[in-house]
Amino acid sequence: SNRNSSPGEPLTLPKIYLTGHSLGGCLAQILALDLASNCEINIHQPISEGTIVEGLGVPACTSKDSFSVHSMDEEASRIWLGESLAQSRNTPTKLMRLRPALAVYTYGQPRVGNLAFKTVYKSRVPHTFRVITEGDAIT
């Protein structure tokens, strides 16, 4: 991707690949579920005319308080923040909650968890590949 993106371009996060062999595969799968459940990046993006506010390539969560206006006493903000920061603090923003896209590849990994774990895992980390050898006693 181009690191010199313009402000009008949608924000994207890189995909995180997790991999492991045997017990390392089990740990990769557990880490993937933890990241999918708990890793969230909150970004306050300024809203102005003509600005595209969306996240591509990652699931975005919206909240009831997605639009907010930062307000301070104008004189106090000039003293503490300076002229340029005081103006930006009064700019309306949209709260973007982004989660990184995950991919899991494991090799010779024993099964992890029970039916409840499997159900939650498949819904949160759908891009998972488990490579095993048929007849292996461990897998």
mmCIF file of C-alpha atoms in Angstrom:
data_model
loop_
_atom_site.group_PDB
_atom_site.id
_atom_site.type_symbol
_atom_site.label_atom_id
_atom_site.label_comp_id
_atom_site.label_asym_id
_atom_site.label_seq_id
_atom_site.Cartn_x
_atom_site.Cartn_y
_atom_site.Cartn_z
ATOM 1 C CA SER A 1 0.000 0.000 0.000
ATOM 2 C CA ASN A 2 1.018 3.599 -0.463
ATOM 3 C CA ARG A 3 2.233 5.202 2.756
ATOM 4 C CA ASN A 4 1.800 8.712 1.334
ATOM 5 C CA SER A 5 -1.985 8.519 1.209
ATOM 6 C CA SER A 6 -4.006 11.682 0.995
ATOM 7 C CA PRO A 7 -6.434 12.676 3.772
ATOM 8 C CA GLY A 8 -9.430 11.852 1.560
ATOM 9 C CA GLU A 9 -8.452 8.197 1.080
ATOM 10 C CA PRO A 10 -10.039 5.491 3.252
ATOM 11 C CA LEU A 11 -7.971 4.227 6.183
ATOM 12 C CA THR A 12 -6.823 0.600 5.999
ATOM 13 C CA LEU A 13 -4.881 -1.580 8.412
ATOM 14 C CA PRO A 14 -2.469 -4.333 7.351
ATOM 15 C CA LYS A 15 -3.528 -7.961 7.707
ATOM 16 C CA ILE A 16 -1.915 -9.859 10.599
ATOM 17 C CA TYR A 17 -0.771 -13.419 9.816
ATOM 18 C CA LEU A 18 -0.411 -15.881 12.714
ATOM 19 C CA THR A 19 1.244 -19.262 12.229
ATOM 20 C CA GLY A 20 2.616 -22.107 14.311
ATOM 21 C CA HIS A 21 3.487 -25.786 14.439
ATOM 22 C CA SER A 22 2.052 -28.236 16.983
ATOM 23 C CA LEU A 23 1.710 -26.444 20.336
ATOM 24 C CA GLY A 24 2.732 -23.197 18.598
ATOM 25 C CA GLY A 25 -0.313 -23.634 16.349
ATOM 26 C CA CYS A 26 -2.545 -23.897 19.414
ATOM 27 C CA LEU A 27 -1.035 -20.690 20.787
ATOM 28 C CA ALA A 28 -1.487 -18.945 17.408
ATOM 29 C CA GLN A 29 -5.176 -19.908 17.384
ATOM 30 C CA ILE A 30 -5.738 -18.662 20.951
ATOM 31 C CA LEU A 31 -3.853 -15.418 20.190
ATOM 32 C CA ALA A 32 -5.982 -14.896 17.064
ATOM 33 C CA LEU A 33 -9.187 -15.148 19.089
ATOM 34 C CA ASP A 34 -7.764 -12.773 21.703
ATOM 35 C CA LEU A 35 -6.794 -10.213 19.026
ATOM 36 C CA ALA A 36 -10.152 -10.554 17.283
ATOM 37 C CA SER A 37 -11.999 -10.004 20.567
ATOM 38 C CA ASN A 38 -9.850 -7.396 22.336
ATOM 39 C CA CYS A 39 -7.656 -5.535 19.825
ATOM 40 C CA GLU A 40 -9.393 -2.334 18.751
ATOM 41 C CA ILE A 41 -7.856 0.880 17.458
ATOM 42 C CA ASN A 42 -9.866 4.040 18.201
ATOM 43 C CA ILE A 43 -9.261 6.956 15.844
ATOM 44 C CA HIS A 44 -10.913 10.372 16.008
ATOM 45 C CA GLN A 45 -11.035 11.468 12.372
ATOM 46 C CA PRO A 46 -11.903 15.121 11.628
ATOM 47 C CA ILE A 47 -15.026 15.655 9.562
ATOM 48 C CA SER A 48 -14.948 18.317 6.890
ATOM 49 C CA GLU A 49 -16.743 18.810 3.607
ATOM 50 C CA GLY A 50 -15.589 16.348 0.991
ATOM 51 C CA THR A 51 -13.812 14.031 3.463
ATOM 52 C CA ILE A 52 -14.391 10.316 3.080
ATOM 53 C CA VAL A 53 -14.726 8.698 6.500
ATOM 54 C CA GLU A 54 -14.662 4.922 6.223
ATOM 55 C CA GLY A 55 -12.352 2.009 6.905
ATOM 56 C CA LEU A 56 -11.689 -0.555 4.206
ATOM 57 C CA GLY A 57 -10.311 -4.036 4.702
ATOM 58 C CA VAL A 58 -11.227 -4.144 8.368
ATOM 59 C CA PRO A 59 -14.479 -4.501 10.256
ATOM 60 C CA ALA A 60 -15.559 -1.129 11.610
ATOM 61 C CA CYS A 61 -17.769 -0.740 14.661
ATOM 62 C CA THR A 62 -20.087 2.199 15.081
ATOM 63 C CA SER A 63 -21.369 3.620 18.312
ATOM 64 C CA LYS A 64 -24.237 5.912 19.277
ATOM 65 C CA ASP A 65 -21.667 8.583 20.181
ATOM 66 C CA SER A 66 -19.854 8.387 16.840
ATOM 67 C CA PHE A 67 -20.005 12.131 16.301
ATOM 68 C CA SER A 68 -18.564 14.440 18.924
ATOM 69 C CA VAL A 69 -17.428 18.034 19.108
ATOM 70 C CA HIS A 70 -14.518 18.891 21.378
ATOM 71 C CA SER A 71 -15.260 22.174 23.100
ATOM 72 C CA MET A 72 -13.250 24.257 25.556
ATOM 73 C CA ASP A 73 -13.445 27.810 26.742
ATOM 74 C CA GLU A 74 -11.968 29.702 23.775
ATOM 75 C CA GLU A 75 -9.616 31.927 25.809
ATOM 76 C CA ALA A 76 -8.356 29.022 27.930
ATOM 77 C CA SER A 77 -7.724 26.875 24.874
ATOM 78 C CA ARG A 78 -5.639 29.626 23.265
ATOM 79 C CA ILE A 79 -3.526 29.949 26.400
ATOM 80 C CA TRP A 80 -2.969 26.219 27.001
ATOM 81 C CA LEU A 81 -3.053 24.818 23.471
ATOM 82 C CA GLY A 82 -1.979 27.656 21.192
ATOM 83 C CA GLU A 83 -3.907 29.070 18.251
ATOM 84 C CA SER A 84 -3.626 26.133 15.815
ATOM 85 C CA LEU A 85 -4.459 23.427 18.365
ATOM 86 C CA ALA A 86 -7.365 25.423 19.767
ATOM 87 C CA GLN A 87 -8.945 25.528 16.317
ATOM 88 C CA SER A 88 -8.486 21.794 15.763
ATOM 89 C CA ARG A 89 -10.029 20.944 19.156
ATOM 90 C CA ASN A 90 -13.312 22.546 18.047
ATOM 91 C CA THR A 91 -13.457 20.473 14.848
ATOM 92 C CA PRO A 92 -16.198 17.830 14.735
ATOM 93 C CA THR A 93 -14.795 14.302 14.668
ATOM 94 C CA LYS A 94 -16.079 10.835 13.900
ATOM 95 C CA LEU A 95 -14.938 8.005 16.154
ATOM 96 C CA MET A 96 -13.671 5.078 14.078
ATOM 97 C CA ARG A 97 -13.184 1.739 15.817
ATOM 98 C CA LEU A 98 -11.055 -0.522 13.658
ATOM 99 C CA ARG A 99 -10.023 -4.145 14.133
ATOM 100 C CA PRO A 100 -7.105 -5.595 12.163
ATOM 101 C CA ALA A 101 -7.850 -8.380 9.679
ATOM 102 C CA LEU A 102 -6.414 -11.729 10.816
ATOM 103 C CA ALA A 103 -5.291 -14.895 9.025
ATOM 104 C CA VAL A 104 -4.206 -18.092 10.830
ATOM 105 C CA TYR A 105 -2.156 -20.934 9.294
ATOM 106 C CA THR A 106 -1.198 -23.857 11.544
ATOM 107 C CA TYR A 107 0.694 -27.094 10.894
ATOM 108 C CA GLY A 108 0.297 -30.281 12.949
ATOM 109 C CA GLN A 109 -1.827 -28.450 15.515
ATOM 110 C CA PRO A 110 -3.952 -30.426 17.990
ATOM 111 C CA ARG A 111 -7.577 -29.323 18.304
ATOM 112 C CA VAL A 112 -8.200 -26.451 20.696
ATOM 113 C CA GLY A 113 -11.256 -25.818 22.885
ATOM 114 C CA ASN A 114 -14.762 -27.215 22.991
ATOM 115 C CA LEU A 115 -17.907 -26.641 20.904
ATOM 116 C CA ALA A 116 -18.511 -23.177 22.422
ATOM 117 C CA PHE A 117 -14.900 -22.141 21.637
ATOM 118 C CA LYS A 118 -15.275 -23.444 18.079
ATOM 119 C CA THR A 119 -18.484 -21.460 17.519
ATOM 120 C CA VAL A 120 -17.025 -18.186 18.804
ATOM 121 C CA TYR A 121 -13.703 -18.728 17.019
ATOM 122 C CA LYS A 122 -15.277 -19.409 13.607
ATOM 123 C CA SER A 123 -17.421 -16.291 13.841
ATOM 124 C CA ARG A 124 -14.507 -13.987 14.808
ATOM 125 C CA VAL A 125 -11.577 -15.504 12.884
ATOM 126 C CA PRO A 126 -13.022 -17.024 9.695
ATOM 127 C CA HIS A 127 -9.720 -17.015 7.739
ATOM 128 C CA THR A 128 -8.107 -20.069 9.418
ATOM 129 C CA PHE A 129 -6.297 -23.007 7.815
ATOM 130 C CA ARG A 130 -5.199 -26.061 9.850
ATOM 131 C CA VAL A 131 -2.874 -28.439 7.991
ATOM 132 C CA ILE A 132 -2.576 -31.951 9.492
ATOM 133 C CA THR A 133 -1.316 -35.382 8.498
ATOM 134 C CA GLU A 134 -3.982 -38.058 8.277
ATOM 135 C CA GLY A 135 -3.440 -40.727 10.931
ATOM 136 C CA ASP A 136 -1.327 -38.520 13.215
ATOM 137 C CA ALA A 137 -2.122 -39.513 16.816
ATOM 138 C CA ILE A 138 -1.654 -35.969 18.164
ATOM 139 C CA THR A 139 -3.801 -34.078 15.683
#
